[in-house]
Short mmCIF file of C-alpha atoms in Angstrom, two decimals:
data_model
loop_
_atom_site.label_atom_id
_atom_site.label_comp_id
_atom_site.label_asym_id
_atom_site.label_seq_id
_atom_site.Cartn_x
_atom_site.Cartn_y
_atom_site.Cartn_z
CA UNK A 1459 -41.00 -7.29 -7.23
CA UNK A 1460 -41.38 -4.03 -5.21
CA UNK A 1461 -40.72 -1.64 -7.84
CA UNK A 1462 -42.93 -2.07 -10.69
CA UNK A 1463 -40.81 -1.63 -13.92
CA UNK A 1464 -42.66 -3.60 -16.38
CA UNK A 1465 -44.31 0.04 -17.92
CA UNK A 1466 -41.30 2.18 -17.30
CA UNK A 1467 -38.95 2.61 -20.39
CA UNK A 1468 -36.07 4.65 -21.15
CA UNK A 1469 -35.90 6.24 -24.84
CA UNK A 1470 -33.70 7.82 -27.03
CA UNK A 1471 -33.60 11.19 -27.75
CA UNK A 1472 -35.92 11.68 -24.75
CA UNK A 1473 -34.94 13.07 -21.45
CA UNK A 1474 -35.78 11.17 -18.60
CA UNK A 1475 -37.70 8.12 -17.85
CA UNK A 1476 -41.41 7.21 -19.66
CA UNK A 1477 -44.38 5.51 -18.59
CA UNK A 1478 -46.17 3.84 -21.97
CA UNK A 1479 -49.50 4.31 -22.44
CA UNK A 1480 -50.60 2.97 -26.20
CA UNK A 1481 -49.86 2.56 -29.09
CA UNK A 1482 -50.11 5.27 -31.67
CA UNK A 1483 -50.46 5.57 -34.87
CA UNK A 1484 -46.76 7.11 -35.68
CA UNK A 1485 -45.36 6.16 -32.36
CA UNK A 1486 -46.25 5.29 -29.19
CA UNK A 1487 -47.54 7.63 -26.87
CA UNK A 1488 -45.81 7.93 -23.47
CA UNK A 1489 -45.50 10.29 -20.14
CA UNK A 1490 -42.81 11.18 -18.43
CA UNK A 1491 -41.98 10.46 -15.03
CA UNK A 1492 -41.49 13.74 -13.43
CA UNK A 1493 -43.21 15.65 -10.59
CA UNK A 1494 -45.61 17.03 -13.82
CA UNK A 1495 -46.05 14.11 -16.23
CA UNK A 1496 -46.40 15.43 -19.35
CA UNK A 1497 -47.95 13.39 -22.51
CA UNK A 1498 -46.50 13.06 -25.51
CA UNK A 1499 -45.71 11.00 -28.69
CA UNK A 1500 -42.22 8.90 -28.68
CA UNK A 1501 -41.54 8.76 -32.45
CA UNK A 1502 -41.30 5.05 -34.01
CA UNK A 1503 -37.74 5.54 -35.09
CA UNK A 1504 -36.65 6.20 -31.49
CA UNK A 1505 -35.20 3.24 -29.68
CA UNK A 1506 -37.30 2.30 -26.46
CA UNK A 1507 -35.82 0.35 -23.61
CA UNK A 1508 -37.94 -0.96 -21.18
CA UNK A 1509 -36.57 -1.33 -17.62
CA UNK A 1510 -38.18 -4.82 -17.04
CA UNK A 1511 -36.02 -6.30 -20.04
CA UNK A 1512 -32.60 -4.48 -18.87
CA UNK A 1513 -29.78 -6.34 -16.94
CA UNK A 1514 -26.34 -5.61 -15.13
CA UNK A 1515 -23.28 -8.06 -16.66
CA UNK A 1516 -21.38 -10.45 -14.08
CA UNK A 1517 -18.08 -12.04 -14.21
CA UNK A 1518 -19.90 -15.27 -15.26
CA UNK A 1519 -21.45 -14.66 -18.91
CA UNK A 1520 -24.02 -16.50 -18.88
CA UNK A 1521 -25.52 -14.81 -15.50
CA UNK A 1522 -26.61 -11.61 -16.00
CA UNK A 1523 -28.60 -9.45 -12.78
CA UNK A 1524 -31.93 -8.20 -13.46
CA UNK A 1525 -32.50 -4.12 -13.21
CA UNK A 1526 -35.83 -4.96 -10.96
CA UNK A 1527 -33.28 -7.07 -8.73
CA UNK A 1528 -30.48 -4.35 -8.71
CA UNK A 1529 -33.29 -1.55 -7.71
CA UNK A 1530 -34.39 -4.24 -4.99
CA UNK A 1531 -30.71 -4.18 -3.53
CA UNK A 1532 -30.36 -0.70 -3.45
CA UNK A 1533 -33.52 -0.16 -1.56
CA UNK A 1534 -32.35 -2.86 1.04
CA UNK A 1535 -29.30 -1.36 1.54
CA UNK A 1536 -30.11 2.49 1.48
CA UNK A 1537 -33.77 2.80 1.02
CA UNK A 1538 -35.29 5.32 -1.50
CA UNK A 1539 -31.74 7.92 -1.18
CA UNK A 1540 -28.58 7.02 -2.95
CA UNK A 1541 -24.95 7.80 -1.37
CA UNK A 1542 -23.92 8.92 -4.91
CA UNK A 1543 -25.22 10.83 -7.90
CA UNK A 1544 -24.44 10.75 -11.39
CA UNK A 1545 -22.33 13.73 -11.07
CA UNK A 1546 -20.18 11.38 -8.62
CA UNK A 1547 -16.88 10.56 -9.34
CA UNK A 1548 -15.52 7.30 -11.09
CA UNK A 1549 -14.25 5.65 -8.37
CA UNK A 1550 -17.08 6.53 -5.93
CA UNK A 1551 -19.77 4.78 -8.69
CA UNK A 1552 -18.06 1.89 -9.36
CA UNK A 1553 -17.64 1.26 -5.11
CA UNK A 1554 -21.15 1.53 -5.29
CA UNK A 1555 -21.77 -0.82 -8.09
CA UNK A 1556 -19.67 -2.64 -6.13
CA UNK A 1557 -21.63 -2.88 -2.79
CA UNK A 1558 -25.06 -3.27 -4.68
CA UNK A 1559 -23.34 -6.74 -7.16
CA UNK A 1560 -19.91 -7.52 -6.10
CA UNK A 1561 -19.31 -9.71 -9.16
CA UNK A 1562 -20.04 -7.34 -12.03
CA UNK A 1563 -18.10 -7.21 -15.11
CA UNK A 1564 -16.17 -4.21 -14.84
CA UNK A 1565 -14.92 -4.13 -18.67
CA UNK A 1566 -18.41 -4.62 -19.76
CA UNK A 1567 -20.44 -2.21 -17.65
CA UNK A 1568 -19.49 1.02 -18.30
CA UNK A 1569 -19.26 4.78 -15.72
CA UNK A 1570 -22.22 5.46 -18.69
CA UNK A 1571 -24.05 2.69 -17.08
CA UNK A 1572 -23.24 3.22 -13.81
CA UNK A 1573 -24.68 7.06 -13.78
CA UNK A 1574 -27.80 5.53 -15.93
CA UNK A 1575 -28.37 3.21 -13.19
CA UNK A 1576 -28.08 5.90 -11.01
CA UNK A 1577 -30.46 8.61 -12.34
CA UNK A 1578 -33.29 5.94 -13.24
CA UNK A 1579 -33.50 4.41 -9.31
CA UNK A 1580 -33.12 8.42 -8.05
CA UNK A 1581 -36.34 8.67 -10.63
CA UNK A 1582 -38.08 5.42 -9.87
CA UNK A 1583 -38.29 5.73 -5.79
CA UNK A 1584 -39.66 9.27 -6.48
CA UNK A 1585 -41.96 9.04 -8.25
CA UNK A 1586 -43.10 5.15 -7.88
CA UNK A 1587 -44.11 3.57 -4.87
CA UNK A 1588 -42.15 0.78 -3.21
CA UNK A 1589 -44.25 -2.20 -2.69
CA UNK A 1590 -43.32 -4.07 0.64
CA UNK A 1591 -43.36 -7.78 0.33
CA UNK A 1592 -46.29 -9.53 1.77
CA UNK A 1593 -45.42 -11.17 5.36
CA UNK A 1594 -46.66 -14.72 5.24
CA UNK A 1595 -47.72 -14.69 8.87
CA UNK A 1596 -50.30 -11.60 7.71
CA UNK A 1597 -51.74 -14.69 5.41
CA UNK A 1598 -54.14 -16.70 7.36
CA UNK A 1599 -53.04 -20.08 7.80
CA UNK A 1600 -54.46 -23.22 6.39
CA UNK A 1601 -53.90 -27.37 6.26
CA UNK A 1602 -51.67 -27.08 3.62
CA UNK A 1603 -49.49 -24.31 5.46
CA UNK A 1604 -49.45 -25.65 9.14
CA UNK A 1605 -49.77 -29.39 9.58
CA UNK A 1606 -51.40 -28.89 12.99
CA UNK A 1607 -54.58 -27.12 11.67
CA UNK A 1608 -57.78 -29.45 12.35
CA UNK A 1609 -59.11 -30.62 9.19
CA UNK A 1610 -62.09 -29.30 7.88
CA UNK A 1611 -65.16 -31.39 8.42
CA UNK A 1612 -67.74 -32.01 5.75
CA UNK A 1613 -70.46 -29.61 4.94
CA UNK A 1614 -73.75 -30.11 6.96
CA UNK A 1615 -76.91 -30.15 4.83
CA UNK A 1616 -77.74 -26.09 5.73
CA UNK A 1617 -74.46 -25.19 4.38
CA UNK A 1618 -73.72 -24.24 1.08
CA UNK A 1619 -71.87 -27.09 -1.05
CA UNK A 1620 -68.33 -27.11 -2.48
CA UNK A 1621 -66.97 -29.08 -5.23
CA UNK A 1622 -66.15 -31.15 -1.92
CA UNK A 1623 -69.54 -31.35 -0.53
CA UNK A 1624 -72.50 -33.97 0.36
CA UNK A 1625 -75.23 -33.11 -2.28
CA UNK A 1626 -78.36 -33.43 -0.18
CA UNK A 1627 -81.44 -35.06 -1.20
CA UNK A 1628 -83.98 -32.06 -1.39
CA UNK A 1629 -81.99 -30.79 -4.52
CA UNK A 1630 -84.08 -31.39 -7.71
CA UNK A 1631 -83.21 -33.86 -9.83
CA UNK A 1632 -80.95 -33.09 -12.95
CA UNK A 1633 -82.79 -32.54 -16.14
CA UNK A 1634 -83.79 -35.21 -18.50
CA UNK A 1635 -82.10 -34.20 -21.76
CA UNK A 1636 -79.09 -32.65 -20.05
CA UNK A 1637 -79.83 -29.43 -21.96
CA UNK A 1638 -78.84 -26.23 -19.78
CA UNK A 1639 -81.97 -24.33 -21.33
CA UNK A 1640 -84.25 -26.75 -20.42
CA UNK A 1641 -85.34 -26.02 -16.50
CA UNK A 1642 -88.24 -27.78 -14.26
CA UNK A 1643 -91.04 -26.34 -15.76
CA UNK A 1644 -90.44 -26.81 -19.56
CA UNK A 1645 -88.25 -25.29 -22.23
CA UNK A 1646 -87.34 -21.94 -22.11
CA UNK A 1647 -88.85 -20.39 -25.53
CA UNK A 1648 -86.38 -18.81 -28.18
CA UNK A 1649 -87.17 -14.95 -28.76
CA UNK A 1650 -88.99 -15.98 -32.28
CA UNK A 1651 -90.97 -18.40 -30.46
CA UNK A 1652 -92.11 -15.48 -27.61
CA UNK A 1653 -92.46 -13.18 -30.51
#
């Protein structure tokens, strides 16, 4: 996911987009996402939205299109500036829409919608960074991931074992009663004992 969403919310009566914080005790105290975050408390009776939990409508109603996947499109196709604003006209917004999920319902996704959509990515790839996906080739490669890879030999007795490895015969051997607290030289004593 390359924008993170999951602590970004939108909520009423409230300007903007919030980052959460806490918890309070009348509320939940948030800050906003501006060029100057500034803290404050979200009242309990106002309705908070987070991003992570919001999705676009399709045609098909039982498929619905993540916002974290809609914000991925749009970055893919024109990076962190939009063509449009939410001062763009009707037609121009929903041509957008559009290009970014050809199949979205267009009597249940609203020009309201549309410009929301609009002013939260313009505020997200501000002030949020976009996390590139990790290349696998930048991973290094193993057995399980390239079939040609040599397998690995096992341990020699200088090495340090695995849960794979040969235990060797200088280790000591394991304690009689099987106790953890109980090492080679005796019983460790309890604090009263020591005392």
């Amino acid at each position: 996911m390359p924008y993170d969403l999951k602590e970004l919310a939108a909520i009423s009566g409230m300007p903007g987009l919030h980052r959460l914080l806490r918890p309070a005790h009348h509320g939940v105290l948030v800050e906003s996402l501006a060029e100057r975050p500034v803290r404050t408390l979200a009242p309990a009776k106002n309705k908070v939205s987070l991003l992570s939990e919001i999705s676009i409508y399709t045609e098909d109603p039982d498929v619905t299109v993540p916002l974290t996947e809609v914000f991925e499109r749009i970055h893919q196709q024109h990076g962190p500036t939009l063509p449009v604003s939410a001062k763009s006209g009707e037609s121009e917004l929903s041509s957008f829409l559009a290009e970014i999920i050809p199949d979205y319902d267009r009597e249940r996704v609203y020009q309201s919608d549309i410009k929301k959509l609009v002013t939260w990515y313009s505020l997200v790839s501000q002030h949020r960074p976009y996390q590139e996906a990790q290349e696998a080739a930048s991973e290094p490669e193993s057995a399980l991931t390239n079939p040609e890879a040599p397998a690995t030999a096992e341990p020699t007795a200088d090495e340090p074992l695995s849960t794979g490895g040969i235990i060797s015969e200088l280790d000591p051997e394991p304690t009689p009663t099987g106790d953890p607290e109980v090492t080679q030289t005796g019983a460790k004593k309890s604090r009263k004992e020591a005392e």
